[in-house]
């Protein structure tokens, strides 16, 4: 089944404790992206990747890092999480470009205490 | 600020009625639009898309209308069912931009049995 998977689905952590949220897609998509979704603000793009070793900042990149060493994986790294990063995070992928239909993962709900 | 927005944050309809969800966009250079459905606890799912060279596109029980004159997009759901209850949001691509989608904040559709 074609899908985007994320892990973990739920995470509670404390300020300053580094964490990684994994994202993987099995559709051989070139484009991958991370979003955060907050009430009243909608989806905001954090980082995106056009292909392996090609990443770029989205609208709200501060406090986040990403890497794209393999085509299928696009992990999101929070080096020193803060409470304002408490949010619902989605990974998405599309065949080649960000303006094409993006397929979303199930989401990761993060609480930073 | 976001160039994609929605007129109504919530919409309540009776089961079996037709639903119309609206989206306004402000950039006349937008040339591709997508509607997504997000059910509670899940990631956004693609519903239907439309390019700017079209005025109307139909899917299964859904129709998207594009009025470029007034920069307005609508999603019509025929014979709305309880399973249609979700948040719906539109996304646009601005021609010549980095090519990333810009997402609206969403409208919550509630279907009363």
PDB file of C-alpha atoms in Angstrom:
ATOM      1  CA  UNK A   1       0.000   0.000   0.000  1.00  0.00           C
ATOM      2  CA  UNK A   2       1.290   3.423  -1.015  1.00  0.00           C
ATOM      3  CA  UNK A   3       1.707   5.489   2.091  1.00  0.00           C
ATOM      4  CA  UNK A   4       3.606   7.981   4.181  1.00  0.00           C
ATOM      5  CA  UNK A   5       4.448   6.784   7.672  1.00  0.00           C
ATOM      6  CA  UNK A   6       5.525   8.769  10.687  1.00  0.00           C
ATOM      7  CA  UNK A   7       6.873   7.722  14.045  1.00  0.00           C
ATOM      8  CA  UNK A   8       6.134   8.222  16.806  1.00  0.00           C
ATOM      9  CA  UNK A   9       2.452   9.173  16.567  1.00  0.00           C
ATOM     10  CA  UNK A  10       2.440  10.729  20.007  1.00  0.00           C
ATOM     11  CA  UNK A  11       5.334  12.120  22.004  1.00  0.00           C
ATOM     12  CA  UNK A  12       5.647  13.909  25.327  1.00  0.00           C
ATOM     13  CA  UNK A  13       9.051  15.324  26.110  1.00  0.00           C
ATOM     14  CA  UNK A  14      10.728  18.006  28.179  1.00  0.00           C
ATOM     15  CA  UNK A  15      12.371  21.235  27.152  1.00  0.00           C
ATOM     16  CA  UNK A  16      15.861  20.754  25.748  1.00  0.00           C
ATOM     17  CA  UNK A  17      15.743  17.021  25.179  1.00  0.00           C
ATOM     18  CA  UNK A  18      16.671  16.300  21.575  1.00  0.00           C
ATOM     19  CA  UNK A  19      14.162  14.315  19.577  1.00  0.00           C
ATOM     20  CA  UNK A  20      13.681  12.984  16.066  1.00  0.00           C
ATOM     21  CA  UNK A  21      10.437  12.308  14.267  1.00  0.00           C
ATOM     22  CA  UNK A  22      10.867   9.888  11.395  1.00  0.00           C
ATOM     23  CA  UNK A  23       9.059  10.024   8.068  1.00  0.00           C
ATOM     24  CA  UNK A  24       9.161   7.445   5.339  1.00  0.00           C
ATOM     25  CA  UNK A  25       7.360   7.070   2.016  1.00  0.00           C
ATOM     26  CA  UNK A  26       7.193   4.049  -0.269  1.00  0.00           C
ATOM     27  CA  UNK A  27       6.077   5.813  -3.440  1.00  0.00           C
ATOM     28  CA  UNK A  28       9.526   6.747  -4.767  1.00  0.00           C
ATOM     29  CA  UNK A  29       8.577  10.408  -4.453  1.00  0.00           C
ATOM     30  CA  UNK A  30      11.247  13.030  -4.939  1.00  0.00           C
ATOM     31  CA  UNK A  31       9.595  15.832  -2.959  1.00  0.00           C
ATOM     32  CA  UNK A  32       9.069  15.601   0.779  1.00  0.00           C
ATOM     33  CA  UNK A  33       7.974  18.197   3.291  1.00  0.00           C
ATOM     34  CA  UNK A  34       7.283  18.795   6.969  1.00  0.00           C
ATOM     35  CA  UNK A  35       4.390  20.888   8.264  1.00  0.00           C
ATOM     36  CA  UNK A  36       3.107  21.881  11.626  1.00  0.00           C
ATOM     37  CA  UNK A  37      -0.568  22.439  12.245  1.00  0.00           C
ATOM     38  CA  UNK A  38      -1.772  24.707  15.014  1.00  0.00           C
ATOM     39  CA  UNK A  39      -5.348  25.805  15.820  1.00  0.00           C
ATOM     40  CA  UNK A  40      -6.320  28.865  13.835  1.00  0.00           C
ATOM     41  CA  UNK A  41      -3.090  28.872  11.855  1.00  0.00           C
ATOM     42  CA  UNK A  42      -3.537  25.968   9.471  1.00  0.00           C
ATOM     43  CA  UNK A  43      -0.658  24.079   7.929  1.00  0.00           C
ATOM     44  CA  UNK A  44       2.678  25.854   7.921  1.00  0.00           C
ATOM     45  CA  UNK A  45       5.664  24.465   6.120  1.00  0.00           C
ATOM     46  CA  UNK A  46       8.808  23.863   8.176  1.00  0.00           C
ATOM     47  CA  UNK A  47      11.254  22.377   5.692  1.00  0.00           C
ATOM     48  CA  UNK A  48      11.061  20.694   2.353  1.00  0.00           C
ATOM     49  CA  UNK A  49      13.300  18.566   0.170  1.00  0.00           C
ATOM     50  CA  UNK A  50      13.328  18.404  -3.601  1.00  0.00           C
ATOM     51  CA  UNK A  51      15.468  15.259  -3.643  1.00  0.00           C
ATOM     52  CA  UNK A  52      18.288  13.474  -1.835  1.00  0.00           C
ATOM     53  CA  UNK A  53      20.710  15.934  -0.220  1.00  0.00           C
ATOM     54  CA  UNK A  54      18.530  18.869  -1.317  1.00  0.00           C
ATOM     55  CA  UNK A  55      16.674  20.555   1.532  1.00  0.00           C
ATOM     56  CA  UNK A  56      15.395  24.076   2.026  1.00  0.00           C
ATOM     57  CA  UNK A  57      13.607  26.182   4.606  1.00  0.00           C
ATOM     58  CA  UNK A  58       9.881  26.630   4.583  1.00  0.00           C
ATOM     59  CA  UNK A  59       7.930  29.329   6.382  1.00  0.00           C
ATOM     60  CA  UNK A  60       8.745  28.370   9.983  1.00  0.00           C
ATOM     61  CA  UNK A  61      12.145  26.607  10.088  1.00  0.00           C
ATOM     62  CA  UNK A  62      13.476  28.044  13.360  1.00  0.00           C
ATOM     63  CA  UNK A  63      14.282  25.348  15.916  1.00  0.00           C
ATOM     64  CA  UNK A  64      14.128  22.486  13.430  1.00  0.00           C
ATOM     65  CA  UNK A  65      16.582  20.533  11.311  1.00  0.00           C
ATOM     66  CA  UNK A  66      16.071  17.970   8.590  1.00  0.00           C
ATOM     67  CA  UNK A  67      18.151  15.620   6.509  1.00  0.00           C
ATOM     68  CA  UNK A  68      17.545  13.688   3.300  1.00  0.00           C
ATOM     69  CA  UNK A  69      20.183  11.023   2.946  1.00  0.00           C
ATOM     70  CA  UNK A  70      17.857   8.534   1.298  1.00  0.00           C
ATOM     71  CA  UNK A  71      14.979   9.168  -1.045  1.00  0.00           C
ATOM     72  CA  UNK A  72      12.378   7.469   1.123  1.00  0.00           C
ATOM     73  CA  UNK A  73      13.273   9.041   4.498  1.00  0.00           C
ATOM     74  CA  UNK A  74      13.003  12.607   5.716  1.00  0.00           C
ATOM     75  CA  UNK A  75      13.472  12.882   9.491  1.00  0.00           C
ATOM     76  CA  UNK A  76      12.615  16.019  11.450  1.00  0.00           C
ATOM     77  CA  UNK A  77      15.026  16.867  14.249  1.00  0.00           C
ATOM     78  CA  UNK A  78      14.373  19.137  17.204  1.00  0.00           C
ATOM     79  CA  UNK A  79      17.786  19.716  18.758  1.00  0.00           C
ATOM     80  CA  UNK A  80      16.468  21.561  21.805  1.00  0.00           C
ATOM     81  CA  UNK A  81      12.673  21.457  21.902  1.00  0.00           C
ATOM     82  CA  UNK A  82      10.769  24.296  23.533  1.00  0.00           C
ATOM     83  CA  UNK A  83       7.106  24.519  24.604  1.00  0.00           C
ATOM     84  CA  UNK A  84       6.242  26.650  21.557  1.00  0.00           C
ATOM     85  CA  UNK A  85       7.035  23.623  19.408  1.00  0.00           C
ATOM     86  CA  UNK A  86       4.103  21.770  20.918  1.00  0.00           C
ATOM     87  CA  UNK A  87       2.051  21.047  17.838  1.00  0.00           C
ATOM     88  CA  UNK A  88       0.707  18.479  15.391  1.00  0.00           C
ATOM     89  CA  UNK A  89       3.300  17.618  12.770  1.00  0.00           C
ATOM     90  CA  UNK A  90       2.695  16.185   9.316  1.00  0.00           C
ATOM     91  CA  UNK A  91       5.087  14.778   6.801  1.00  0.00           C
ATOM     92  CA  UNK A  92       4.050  14.818   3.147  1.00  0.00           C
ATOM     93  CA  UNK A  93       5.445  13.742  -0.190  1.00  0.00           C
ATOM     94  CA  UNK A  94       4.737  14.290  -3.855  1.00  0.00           C
ATOM     95  CA  UNK A  95       6.087  12.820  -7.032  1.00  0.00           C
ATOM     96  CA  UNK A  96       8.422  15.614  -8.080  1.00  0.00           C
ATOM     97  CA  UNK A  97       7.350  19.081  -7.071  1.00  0.00           C
ATOM     98  CA  UNK A  98       5.800  20.777  -4.072  1.00  0.00           C
ATOM     99  CA  UNK A  99       2.922  22.150  -6.090  1.00  0.00           C
ATOM    100  CA  UNK A 100       1.757  18.708  -7.101  1.00  0.00           C
ATOM    101  CA  UNK A 101      -0.698  16.722  -5.029  1.00  0.00           C
ATOM    102  CA  UNK A 102       0.942  16.005  -1.708  1.00  0.00           C
ATOM    103  CA  UNK A 103       0.219  12.833   0.240  1.00  0.00           C
ATOM    104  CA  UNK A 104       0.270  13.210   3.983  1.00  0.00           C
ATOM    105  CA  UNK A 105       1.299  10.962   6.823  1.00  0.00           C
ATOM    106  CA  UNK A 106      -0.990  10.340   9.823  1.00  0.00           C
ATOM    107  CA  UNK A 107       0.602  13.031  11.971  1.00  0.00           C
ATOM    108  CA  UNK A 108       2.725  13.204  15.123  1.00  0.00           C
ATOM    109  CA  UNK A 109       1.316  14.974  18.136  1.00  0.00           C
ATOM    110  CA  UNK A 110       4.128  16.501  20.176  1.00  0.00           C
ATOM    111  CA  UNK A 111       3.879  17.994  23.645  1.00  0.00           C
ATOM    112  CA  UNK A 112       6.925  19.769  25.027  1.00  0.00           C
ATOM    113  CA  UNK A 113       6.761  20.425  28.762  1.00  0.00           C
TER     114      UNK A 113
ATOM    115  CA  UNK B   1       0.054  36.571   5.622  1.00  0.00           C
ATOM    116  CA  UNK B   2      -1.604  33.693   3.843  1.00  0.00           C
ATOM    117  CA  UNK B   3      -3.165  34.362   0.503  1.00  0.00           C
ATOM    118  CA  UNK B   4      -5.587  31.453   0.817  1.00  0.00           C
ATOM    119  CA  UNK B   5      -8.517  31.785   3.180  1.00  0.00           C
ATOM    120  CA  UNK B   6     -12.005  30.517   3.826  1.00  0.00           C
ATOM    121  CA  UNK B   7     -15.232  32.457   4.263  1.00  0.00           C
ATOM    122  CA  UNK B   8     -16.790  30.214   6.895  1.00  0.00           C
ATOM    123  CA  UNK B   9     -14.882  28.469   9.663  1.00  0.00           C
ATOM    124  CA  UNK B  10     -17.785  26.066  10.384  1.00  0.00           C
ATOM    125  CA  UNK B  11     -20.597  24.635   8.318  1.00  0.00           C
ATOM    126  CA  UNK B  12     -23.417  22.463   9.584  1.00  0.00           C
ATOM    127  CA  UNK B  13     -25.639  20.595   7.103  1.00  0.00           C
ATOM    128  CA  UNK B  14     -28.340  17.970   7.230  1.00  0.00           C
ATOM    129  CA  UNK B  15     -27.532  14.506   5.979  1.00  0.00           C
ATOM    130  CA  UNK B  16     -28.554  14.209   2.357  1.00  0.00           C
ATOM    131  CA  UNK B  17     -28.274  17.918   1.629  1.00  0.00           C
ATOM    132  CA  UNK B  18     -25.610  19.402  -0.598  1.00  0.00           C
ATOM    133  CA  UNK B  19     -22.669  21.207   1.002  1.00  0.00           C
ATOM    134  CA  UNK B  20     -20.739  24.119  -0.397  1.00  0.00           C
ATOM    135  CA  UNK B  21     -17.401  25.091   1.078  1.00  0.00           C
ATOM    136  CA  UNK B  22     -15.781  28.278  -0.122  1.00  0.00           C
ATOM    137  CA  UNK B  23     -12.221  29.486  -0.485  1.00  0.00           C
ATOM    138  CA  UNK B  24     -10.923  32.882  -1.530  1.00  0.00           C
ATOM    139  CA  UNK B  25      -7.464  33.427  -2.869  1.00  0.00           C
ATOM    140  CA  UNK B  26      -5.726  36.714  -3.415  1.00  0.00           C
ATOM    141  CA  UNK B  27      -2.962  35.952  -5.916  1.00  0.00           C
ATOM    142  CA  UNK B  28      -4.034  36.144  -9.541  1.00  0.00           C
ATOM    143  CA  UNK B  29      -0.884  34.203 -10.470  1.00  0.00           C
ATOM    144  CA  UNK B  30      -2.165  31.080  -8.720  1.00  0.00           C
ATOM    145  CA  UNK B  31      -2.624  28.392 -11.340  1.00  0.00           C
ATOM    146  CA  UNK B  32      -3.309  25.173  -9.466  1.00  0.00           C
ATOM    147  CA  UNK B  33      -5.684  24.426  -6.608  1.00  0.00           C
ATOM    148  CA  UNK B  34      -6.327  21.391  -4.440  1.00  0.00           C
ATOM    149  CA  UNK B  35      -9.007  20.525  -1.912  1.00  0.00           C
ATOM    150  CA  UNK B  36      -8.055  18.379   1.043  1.00  0.00           C
ATOM    151  CA  UNK B  37     -10.207  16.621   3.640  1.00  0.00           C
ATOM    152  CA  UNK B  38      -8.893  16.090   7.142  1.00  0.00           C
ATOM    153  CA  UNK B  39     -10.788  13.786   9.455  1.00  0.00           C
ATOM    154  CA  UNK B  40     -10.219  13.955  13.166  1.00  0.00           C
ATOM    155  CA  UNK B  41      -6.903  12.356  14.137  1.00  0.00           C
ATOM    156  CA  UNK B  42      -5.778  11.842  10.563  1.00  0.00           C
ATOM    157  CA  UNK B  43      -3.622  13.522   7.992  1.00  0.00           C
ATOM    158  CA  UNK B  44      -5.109  15.548   5.133  1.00  0.00           C
ATOM    159  CA  UNK B  45      -6.378  13.519   2.197  1.00  0.00           C
ATOM    160  CA  UNK B  46      -6.514  14.675  -1.396  1.00  0.00           C
ATOM    161  CA  UNK B  47     -10.066  15.132  -2.695  1.00  0.00           C
ATOM    162  CA  UNK B  48      -9.877  16.903  -6.006  1.00  0.00           C
ATOM    163  CA  UNK B  49      -7.764  19.421  -7.872  1.00  0.00           C
ATOM    164  CA  UNK B  50      -8.250  21.940 -10.631  1.00  0.00           C
ATOM    165  CA  UNK B  51      -5.975  23.955 -12.866  1.00  0.00           C
ATOM    166  CA  UNK B  52      -6.550  27.584 -13.727  1.00  0.00           C
ATOM    167  CA  UNK B  53      -7.413  26.768 -17.351  1.00  0.00           C
ATOM    168  CA  UNK B  54     -10.571  25.053 -16.098  1.00  0.00           C
ATOM    169  CA  UNK B  55     -13.750  26.407 -14.487  1.00  0.00           C
ATOM    170  CA  UNK B  56     -15.159  23.183 -13.188  1.00  0.00           C
ATOM    171  CA  UNK B  57     -14.079  19.693 -12.377  1.00  0.00           C
ATOM    172  CA  UNK B  58     -16.150  16.813 -11.106  1.00  0.00           C
ATOM    173  CA  UNK B  59     -15.285  13.802  -9.046  1.00  0.00           C
ATOM    174  CA  UNK B  60     -17.338  11.259  -7.214  1.00  0.00           C
ATOM    175  CA  UNK B  61     -20.008  13.333  -5.390  1.00  0.00           C
ATOM    176  CA  UNK B  62     -17.680  16.333  -5.397  1.00  0.00           C
ATOM    177  CA  UNK B  63     -17.380  19.258  -7.744  1.00  0.00           C
ATOM    178  CA  UNK B  64     -14.857  22.063  -7.636  1.00  0.00           C
ATOM    179  CA  UNK B  65     -15.686  25.390  -9.219  1.00  0.00           C
ATOM    180  CA  UNK B  66     -13.111  28.029  -9.989  1.00  0.00           C
ATOM    181  CA  UNK B  67     -14.014  31.650 -10.629  1.00  0.00           C
ATOM    182  CA  UNK B  68     -10.854  33.442 -11.607  1.00  0.00           C
ATOM    183  CA  UNK B  69     -12.620  36.773 -12.030  1.00  0.00           C
ATOM    184  CA  UNK B  70     -13.337  37.034  -8.321  1.00  0.00           C
ATOM    185  CA  UNK B  71     -10.558  34.680  -7.209  1.00  0.00           C
ATOM    186  CA  UNK B  72     -12.942  32.231  -5.638  1.00  0.00           C
ATOM    187  CA  UNK B  73     -12.882  28.480  -5.311  1.00  0.00           C
ATOM    188  CA  UNK B  74     -15.652  26.256  -4.027  1.00  0.00           C
ATOM    189  CA  UNK B  75     -16.097  22.610  -3.181  1.00  0.00           C
ATOM    190  CA  UNK B  76     -19.554  21.152  -3.590  1.00  0.00           C
ATOM    191  CA  UNK B  77     -20.405  17.852  -1.950  1.00  0.00           C
ATOM    192  CA  UNK B  78     -23.576  16.210  -3.172  1.00  0.00           C
ATOM    193  CA  UNK B  79     -25.841  14.238  -0.824  1.00  0.00           C
ATOM    194  CA  UNK B  80     -23.654  14.893   2.188  1.00  0.00           C
ATOM    195  CA  UNK B  81     -23.127  11.886   4.434  1.00  0.00           C
ATOM    196  CA  UNK B  82     -21.983  11.587   8.066  1.00  0.00           C
ATOM    197  CA  UNK B  83     -18.640  10.301   6.782  1.00  0.00           C
ATOM    198  CA  UNK B  84     -18.113  13.662   5.117  1.00  0.00           C
ATOM    199  CA  UNK B  85     -17.756  15.337   8.512  1.00  0.00           C
ATOM    200  CA  UNK B  86     -14.241  16.711   8.578  1.00  0.00           C
ATOM    201  CA  UNK B  87     -12.184  19.852   8.106  1.00  0.00           C
ATOM    202  CA  UNK B  88     -11.814  20.857   4.490  1.00  0.00           C
ATOM    203  CA  UNK B  89      -9.153  23.211   3.261  1.00  0.00           C
ATOM    204  CA  UNK B  90      -7.928  24.455  -0.039  1.00  0.00           C
ATOM    205  CA  UNK B  91      -4.368  24.866  -1.206  1.00  0.00           C
ATOM    206  CA  UNK B  92      -2.941  26.872  -4.045  1.00  0.00           C
ATOM    207  CA  UNK B  93       0.224  27.020  -6.068  1.00  0.00           C
ATOM    208  CA  UNK B  94       1.453  30.378  -7.287  1.00  0.00           C
ATOM    209  CA  UNK B  95       2.927  30.146 -10.762  1.00  0.00           C
ATOM    210  CA  UNK B  96       6.587  31.063 -10.752  1.00  0.00           C
ATOM    211  CA  UNK B  97       7.005  30.640  -7.009  1.00  0.00           C
ATOM    212  CA  UNK B  98       9.222  28.053  -5.345  1.00  0.00           C
ATOM    213  CA  UNK B  99       6.418  25.727  -6.165  1.00  0.00           C
ATOM    214  CA  UNK B 100       5.219  24.955  -2.696  1.00  0.00           C
ATOM    215  CA  UNK B 101       1.558  24.802  -1.852  1.00  0.00           C
ATOM    216  CA  UNK B 102      -0.038  27.479   0.297  1.00  0.00           C
ATOM    217  CA  UNK B 103      -2.763  26.090   2.523  1.00  0.00           C
ATOM    218  CA  UNK B 104      -5.879  27.759   3.828  1.00  0.00           C
ATOM    219  CA  UNK B 105      -6.934  27.447   7.455  1.00  0.00           C
ATOM    220  CA  UNK B 106      -9.899  25.163   6.878  1.00  0.00           C
ATOM    221  CA  UNK B 107     -13.654  24.881   7.301  1.00  0.00           C
ATOM    222  CA  UNK B 108     -15.175  22.348   9.634  1.00  0.00           C
ATOM    223  CA  UNK B 109     -18.109  20.501   8.099  1.00  0.00           C
ATOM    224  CA  UNK B 110     -20.560  18.857  10.500  1.00  0.00           C
ATOM    225  CA  UNK B 111     -23.249  16.586   9.107  1.00  0.00           C
ATOM    226  CA  UNK B 112     -26.383  16.187  11.189  1.00  0.00           C
ATOM    227  CA  UNK B 113     -28.178  12.851  10.881  1.00  0.00           C
TER     228      UNK B 113
END
